[in-house]
Structure formats: C-alpha cells, structure tokens
Amino acid sequence: MLKMFLCSFFSLCTLSVYGGYYAQSLCKTDGFTCYQVQPGDRWEHLIQDLEDQMMLKKLNRTNTQLKHHRVIALPKWERSSLYHFSPMPYYIDHDGEKRVVISLKDHAFGAYDESGALIKWGPISGGRGYCPDTQSYCRTVQGEFKIYRMGHAGCKSGKYPLETKGGAPMPYCMFFHRGYAIHGSTLPGYHASHGCVRVFDDDAQWLNQEFVEHGTQVHVVDRL
C-alpha cells in the first residue's frame, strides 16, 4: 500500500526506460519540466550550490558535461534532499538482512537496511542492449545474488578495454555475479556498460565502505 501511494505521489514509478536518456522521460512526469541545453550551458550555470548541483546530476542519472540540444529534467519544486525524490520504494518486504536493489527501468539503486527501510538511493547505468566491441548482447544480469568480492579505489577491469586486455577504472568495485560488479564510473544518462552497474564515485565509496559486506544481498530487477 505504501509503495503504491509513493509511486502515485511522485509519478516516477510510471517511467519505462531502457535504452534512451532517462531524463527525456523523467522531465515529462509531474513535478519536472524539460529543458533543452543551450550552447555554453554547464551544470554550474544552471545551479551554483554544489550540493543542489550534485542532486540535479543524480536526478538526471549523469555526471558528464552537458551537451547542446540534450534534454534534461529540472524539478519544479524544492525538496530537502535527494532522498525525497527517490524512485525506489521507501520500504520493501524484508527477511532481516540488508540488501542493495538495482532497478534497471528506474536507472537507480536502493540500499535497504535489515528492516526493509530505504537508507540511500542513487543513479545507475547498466548494461547497454548491444556492445559493438564484443559483438554481443550485454545487458545487466537480473536475479538474486550476493557480494562475493570487493575492491578499493584502485580497482580495475581485467577485461576491458579489449584492446589492452583490461585496465578500465572500476573504483570501489563490488562483484556480485561472475564478472558483474557495482562500481564507480561515468554515467551518461542511459545504460552504457558491458553489464556492470555503474554508480557515481561517491555512491560507490559509500556502498563499499559503509554499507556492503561480503555476502550482502544484491537484487537486480527490471523494476520493483
């Protein structure tokens, strides 16, 4: 009941996005407006407060520079924190264990404590539909997993880029299934990885150092 109320209130749970820019759908929902980036626009031009600037980037699921003609979502009203814009439910059914839930359609993760309460959420970029370099489909695997290996700020890929047989930065990597990991990286606003779950570096550090442990549950779903 609570989840249904929250989805109705924020109108964020109606989004259905996999391959395109998340912001193009977000800006058409209640509480947001669409803004087309103009020549010379930068994040700091749109909003000067660094904390609010970071919130705007996370709402748009990107930490890259703005590009001319790109559409981003601007909130119509002020909220006290990013937490209040969450597309993830504030409570989920629980089994007494904390977990990380990845919602691919919402381009978001939610960190839930042992009581099923949302502690933190943030943007993600999952696997793209098709990867030209591997000539294969590379969407993020869905299912229930557990963290089995963790790295530090200097974590790097052992496979990508293919031409160098690895070396791509994966700061604060947290592996949950074979080569699939949650890690800090660039988020362009759409699913763009080889299957890993990219998050902002600060979110990766928080998850790695303050929330996730070996054995922490990771649930990857299309949408909650």
mmCIF file of C-alpha atoms in Angstrom:
data_model
loop_
_atom_site.group_PDB
_atom_site.id
_atom_site.type_symbol
_atom_site.label_atom_id
_atom_site.label_comp_id
_atom_site.label_asym_id
_atom_site.label_seq_id
_atom_site.Cartn_x
_atom_site.Cartn_y
_atom_site.Cartn_z
ATOM 1 C CA MET A 1 0.000 0.000 0.000
ATOM 2 C CA LEU A 2 2.800 2.424 0.936
ATOM 3 C CA LYS A 3 4.700 1.650 -2.251
ATOM 4 C CA MET A 4 1.589 2.268 -4.356
ATOM 5 C CA PHE A 5 0.997 5.608 -2.610
ATOM 6 C CA LEU A 6 4.567 6.770 -3.128
ATOM 7 C CA CYS A 7 4.548 5.778 -6.779
ATOM 8 C CA SER A 8 1.305 7.660 -7.308
ATOM 9 C CA PHE A 9 2.552 10.736 -5.435
ATOM 10 C CA PHE A 10 5.818 11.153 -7.252
ATOM 11 C CA SER A 11 4.652 9.775 -10.620
ATOM 12 C CA LEU A 12 8.152 8.343 -11.045
ATOM 13 C CA CYS A 13 7.155 4.695 -10.997
ATOM 14 C CA THR A 14 5.393 5.088 -14.346
ATOM 15 C CA LEU A 15 8.646 5.594 -16.240
ATOM 16 C CA SER A 16 9.536 2.887 -18.719
ATOM 17 C CA VAL A 17 13.057 3.485 -19.971
ATOM 18 C CA TYR A 18 15.749 1.033 -21.004
ATOM 19 C CA GLY A 19 17.764 2.265 -23.929
ATOM 20 C CA GLY A 20 17.277 6.044 -24.087
ATOM 21 C CA TYR A 21 18.189 9.039 -21.973
ATOM 22 C CA TYR A 22 16.361 8.682 -18.672
ATOM 23 C CA ALA A 23 15.876 12.447 -18.357
ATOM 24 C CA GLN A 24 13.747 12.593 -21.505
ATOM 25 C CA SER A 25 11.071 10.538 -19.753
ATOM 26 C CA LEU A 26 11.610 11.967 -16.275
ATOM 27 C CA CYS A 27 11.050 15.543 -17.419
ATOM 28 C CA LYS A 28 7.590 14.638 -18.720
ATOM 29 C CA THR A 29 6.365 13.461 -15.305
ATOM 30 C CA ASP A 30 4.575 15.535 -12.693
ATOM 31 C CA GLY A 31 6.917 17.803 -10.771
ATOM 32 C CA PHE A 32 9.511 18.178 -13.527
ATOM 33 C CA THR A 33 9.971 20.278 -16.627
ATOM 34 C CA CYS A 34 12.037 19.623 -19.751
ATOM 35 C CA TYR A 35 14.961 21.916 -20.505
ATOM 36 C CA GLN A 36 16.938 21.779 -23.740
ATOM 37 C CA VAL A 37 20.609 22.500 -23.183
ATOM 38 C CA GLN A 38 21.823 25.662 -24.902
ATOM 39 C CA PRO A 39 25.314 26.383 -26.288
ATOM 40 C CA GLY A 40 27.728 27.096 -23.463
ATOM 41 C CA ASP A 41 25.463 25.676 -20.738
ATOM 42 C CA ARG A 42 27.228 23.995 -17.834
ATOM 43 C CA TRP A 43 25.858 22.470 -14.651
ATOM 44 C CA GLU A 44 27.277 25.347 -12.627
ATOM 45 C CA HIS A 45 25.414 27.812 -14.854
ATOM 46 C CA LEU A 46 22.089 26.143 -14.118
ATOM 47 C CA ILE A 47 22.630 25.932 -10.378
ATOM 48 C CA GLN A 48 25.517 27.274 -8.302
ATOM 49 C CA ASP A 49 25.061 25.457 -4.997
ATOM 50 C CA LEU A 50 27.326 22.387 -5.200
ATOM 51 C CA GLU A 51 25.012 20.137 -3.198
ATOM 52 C CA ASP A 52 21.997 21.048 -5.320
ATOM 53 C CA GLN A 53 24.144 20.706 -8.434
ATOM 54 C CA MET A 54 25.028 17.145 -7.455
ATOM 55 C CA MET A 55 21.365 16.391 -6.768
ATOM 56 C CA LEU A 56 20.412 17.654 -10.229
ATOM 57 C CA LYS A 57 23.055 15.434 -11.826
ATOM 58 C CA LYS A 58 21.818 12.412 -9.917
ATOM 59 C CA LEU A 59 18.201 13.094 -10.828
ATOM 60 C CA ASN A 60 19.285 13.136 -14.486
ATOM 61 C CA ARG A 61 21.381 9.991 -13.967
ATOM 62 C CA THR A 62 24.542 11.565 -15.342
ATOM 63 C CA ASN A 63 27.846 13.007 -14.174
ATOM 64 C CA THR A 64 29.069 14.085 -17.616
ATOM 65 C CA GLN A 65 29.208 17.588 -19.087
ATOM 66 C CA LEU A 66 26.077 18.969 -20.703
ATOM 67 C CA LYS A 67 25.779 18.753 -24.477
ATOM 68 C CA HIS A 68 23.986 21.169 -26.784
ATOM 69 C CA HIS A 69 20.410 20.089 -27.638
ATOM 70 C CA ARG A 70 20.341 17.453 -24.905
ATOM 71 C CA VAL A 71 17.174 17.480 -22.791
ATOM 72 C CA ILE A 72 17.455 17.370 -19.001
ATOM 73 C CA ALA A 73 14.850 17.302 -16.254
ATOM 74 C CA LEU A 74 14.505 20.268 -13.912
ATOM 75 C CA PRO A 75 12.387 19.873 -10.756
ATOM 76 C CA LYS A 76 9.506 22.338 -10.415
ATOM 77 C CA TRP A 77 9.608 22.335 -6.641
ATOM 78 C CA GLU A 78 12.253 22.155 -3.959
ATOM 79 C CA ARG A 79 12.839 19.072 -1.850
ATOM 80 C CA SER A 80 15.010 18.925 1.235
ATOM 81 C CA SER A 81 17.283 16.222 -0.179
ATOM 82 C CA LEU A 82 17.790 13.719 -2.980
ATOM 83 C CA TYR A 83 16.160 11.123 -0.728
ATOM 84 C CA HIS A 84 12.755 12.767 -1.214
ATOM 85 C CA PHE A 85 12.977 12.309 -4.993
ATOM 86 C CA SER A 86 13.511 8.559 -4.701
ATOM 87 C CA PRO A 87 12.037 6.396 -7.478
ATOM 88 C CA MET A 88 12.641 3.420 -5.183
ATOM 89 C CA PRO A 89 10.013 2.473 -2.569
ATOM 90 C CA TYR A 90 10.811 3.698 0.919
ATOM 91 C CA TYR A 91 10.023 0.271 2.384
ATOM 92 C CA ILE A 92 10.199 -3.228 0.942
ATOM 93 C CA ASP A 93 9.415 -6.673 2.297
ATOM 94 C CA HIS A 94 12.400 -7.906 4.294
ATOM 95 C CA ASP A 95 13.921 -11.072 5.704
ATOM 96 C CA GLY A 96 16.060 -9.426 8.360
ATOM 97 C CA GLU A 97 19.044 -8.834 6.062
ATOM 98 C CA LYS A 98 20.186 -5.640 4.393
ATOM 99 C CA ARG A 99 20.358 -5.560 0.619
ATOM 100 C CA VAL A 100 21.060 -3.489 -2.467
ATOM 101 C CA VAL A 101 18.243 -3.420 -5.018
ATOM 102 C CA ILE A 102 19.003 -2.413 -8.612
ATOM 103 C CA SER A 103 16.042 -1.232 -10.705
ATOM 104 C CA LEU A 104 17.085 -1.150 -14.357
ATOM 105 C CA LYS A 105 13.995 0.673 -15.628
ATOM 106 C CA ASP A 106 14.389 3.331 -12.928
ATOM 107 C CA HIS A 107 18.146 3.613 -13.548
ATOM 108 C CA ALA A 108 18.551 3.525 -9.770
ATOM 109 C CA PHE A 109 19.803 1.548 -6.794
ATOM 110 C CA GLY A 110 18.342 1.436 -3.319
ATOM 111 C CA ALA A 111 20.239 0.428 -0.174
ATOM 112 C CA TYR A 112 17.838 -1.142 2.338
ATOM 113 C CA ASP A 113 18.561 -1.942 5.968
ATOM 114 C CA GLU A 114 17.557 -5.059 7.894
ATOM 115 C CA SER A 115 14.048 -3.713 8.488
ATOM 116 C CA GLY A 116 13.440 -3.086 4.782
ATOM 117 C CA ALA A 117 13.788 0.705 5.085
ATOM 118 C CA LEU A 118 15.474 2.700 2.330
ATOM 119 C CA ILE A 119 18.707 4.219 3.642
ATOM 120 C CA LYS A 120 20.060 5.713 0.436
ATOM 121 C CA TRP A 121 19.357 5.701 -3.276
ATOM 122 C CA GLY A 122 21.341 6.821 -6.283
ATOM 123 C CA PRO A 123 21.531 6.670 -10.080
ATOM 124 C CA ILE A 124 22.949 3.780 -12.078
ATOM 125 C CA SER A 125 23.911 2.963 -15.635
ATOM 126 C CA GLY A 126 23.535 -0.707 -16.509
ATOM 127 C CA GLY A 127 24.461 -2.826 -19.483
ATOM 128 C CA ARG A 128 23.623 -1.485 -22.908
ATOM 129 C CA GLY A 129 21.491 -3.585 -25.225
ATOM 130 C CA TYR A 130 24.335 -4.486 -27.606
ATOM 131 C CA CYS A 131 28.097 -3.975 -27.361
ATOM 132 C CA PRO A 132 29.805 -3.492 -30.753
ATOM 133 C CA ASP A 133 33.282 -4.318 -29.414
ATOM 134 C CA THR A 134 32.215 -7.769 -28.205
ATOM 135 C CA GLN A 135 29.531 -8.157 -30.890
ATOM 136 C CA SER A 136 27.142 -9.486 -28.285
ATOM 137 C CA TYR A 137 24.250 -8.510 -26.064
ATOM 138 C CA CYS A 138 25.470 -7.114 -22.775
ATOM 139 C CA ARG A 139 22.515 -6.238 -20.588
ATOM 140 C CA THR A 140 22.931 -6.471 -16.839
ATOM 141 C CA VAL A 141 22.037 -9.888 -15.466
ATOM 142 C CA GLN A 142 18.857 -9.997 -13.381
ATOM 143 C CA GLY A 143 18.235 -12.116 -10.301
ATOM 144 C CA GLU A 144 19.212 -12.507 -6.664
ATOM 145 C CA PHE A 145 22.920 -12.517 -5.856
ATOM 146 C CA LYS A 146 25.391 -11.859 -3.062
ATOM 147 C CA ILE A 147 28.557 -9.775 -2.942
ATOM 148 C CA TYR A 148 31.488 -12.189 -3.173
ATOM 149 C CA ARG A 149 34.461 -9.874 -3.803
ATOM 150 C CA MET A 150 35.238 -6.225 -3.098
ATOM 151 C CA GLY A 151 37.986 -3.883 -4.227
ATOM 152 C CA HIS A 152 39.293 -0.453 -3.311
ATOM 153 C CA ALA A 153 39.575 2.895 -5.073
ATOM 154 C CA GLY A 154 42.185 1.492 -7.458
ATOM 155 C CA CYS A 155 40.094 -1.444 -8.682
ATOM 156 C CA LYS A 156 40.422 -2.024 -12.448
ATOM 157 C CA SER A 157 38.815 -4.264 -15.037
ATOM 158 C CA GLY A 158 40.689 -7.379 -16.047
ATOM 159 C CA LYS A 159 38.922 -7.498 -19.418
ATOM 160 C CA TYR A 160 38.015 -4.048 -20.744
ATOM 161 C CA PRO A 161 39.044 -2.274 -22.903
ATOM 162 C CA LEU A 162 39.539 -5.342 -25.089
ATOM 163 C CA GLU A 163 42.476 -3.795 -26.965
ATOM 164 C CA THR A 164 44.510 -3.512 -23.769
ATOM 165 C CA LYS A 165 43.046 -6.628 -22.139
ATOM 166 C CA GLY A 166 41.821 -4.645 -19.182
ATOM 167 C CA GLY A 167 42.711 -1.563 -17.227
ATOM 168 C CA ALA A 168 39.429 0.366 -17.190
ATOM 169 C CA PRO A 169 38.950 2.015 -13.770
ATOM 170 C CA MET A 170 36.311 0.376 -11.551
ATOM 171 C CA PRO A 171 36.738 2.261 -8.255
ATOM 172 C CA TYR A 172 35.252 0.611 -5.163
ATOM 173 C CA CYS A 173 34.206 -2.459 -7.163
ATOM 174 C CA MET A 174 31.752 -4.895 -5.557
ATOM 175 C CA PHE A 175 31.339 -8.126 -7.533
ATOM 176 C CA PHE A 176 28.013 -9.921 -7.218
ATOM 177 C CA HIS A 177 27.917 -12.423 -10.123
ATOM 178 C CA ARG A 178 30.846 -13.660 -12.195
ATOM 179 C CA GLY A 179 32.323 -10.525 -13.810
ATOM 180 C CA TYR A 180 29.362 -8.308 -12.949
ATOM 181 C CA ALA A 181 30.116 -5.616 -10.390
ATOM 182 C CA ILE A 182 28.785 -2.413 -8.911
ATOM 183 C CA HIS A 183 31.472 0.278 -9.227
ATOM 184 C CA GLY A 184 32.106 3.972 -9.658
ATOM 185 C CA SER A 185 32.264 5.294 -13.205
ATOM 186 C CA THR A 186 30.924 7.733 -15.774
ATOM 187 C CA LEU A 187 27.134 7.763 -16.121
ATOM 188 C CA PRO A 188 25.955 9.253 -19.430
ATOM 189 C CA GLY A 189 22.249 9.227 -18.545
ATOM 190 C CA TYR A 190 21.438 5.923 -20.234
ATOM 191 C CA HIS A 191 22.548 2.294 -19.975
ATOM 192 C CA ALA A 192 26.048 2.155 -21.430
ATOM 193 C CA SER A 193 28.159 -0.519 -19.701
ATOM 194 C CA HIS A 194 29.212 -4.034 -20.683
ATOM 195 C CA GLY A 195 26.891 -5.337 -17.966
ATOM 196 C CA CYS A 196 28.299 -3.872 -14.777
ATOM 197 C CA VAL A 197 26.245 -1.485 -12.664
ATOM 198 C CA ARG A 198 27.899 1.932 -12.798
ATOM 199 C CA VAL A 199 27.226 4.391 -9.979
ATOM 200 C CA PHE A 200 28.611 7.803 -9.042
ATOM 201 C CA ASP A 201 32.023 7.550 -7.364
ATOM 202 C CA ASP A 202 30.734 8.935 -4.071
ATOM 203 C CA ASP A 203 27.914 6.382 -4.033
ATOM 204 C CA ALA A 204 30.360 3.583 -4.840
ATOM 205 C CA GLN A 205 32.596 4.658 -1.966
ATOM 206 C CA TRP A 206 29.659 4.837 0.446
ATOM 207 C CA LEU A 207 28.339 1.428 -0.572
ATOM 208 C CA ASN A 208 31.799 -0.131 -0.417
ATOM 209 C CA GLN A 209 32.945 1.375 2.863
ATOM 210 C CA GLU A 210 29.747 1.950 4.836
ATOM 211 C CA PHE A 211 27.077 -0.478 3.687
ATOM 212 C CA VAL A 212 28.111 -3.519 1.659
ATOM 213 C CA GLU A 213 29.909 -6.522 3.148
ATOM 214 C CA HIS A 214 30.843 -9.909 1.767
ATOM 215 C CA GLY A 215 27.559 -11.766 1.486
ATOM 216 C CA THR A 216 25.332 -8.673 1.239
ATOM 217 C CA GLN A 217 22.330 -9.442 -0.940
ATOM 218 C CA VAL A 218 22.039 -7.791 -4.355
ATOM 219 C CA HIS A 219 18.729 -7.980 -6.197
ATOM 220 C CA VAL A 220 18.728 -6.866 -9.835
ATOM 221 C CA VAL A 221 15.246 -6.390 -11.257
ATOM 222 C CA ASP A 222 13.617 -4.805 -14.274
ATOM 223 C CA ARG A 223 11.560 -2.724 -11.849
ATOM 224 C CA LEU A 224 10.232 -3.162 -8.308
#
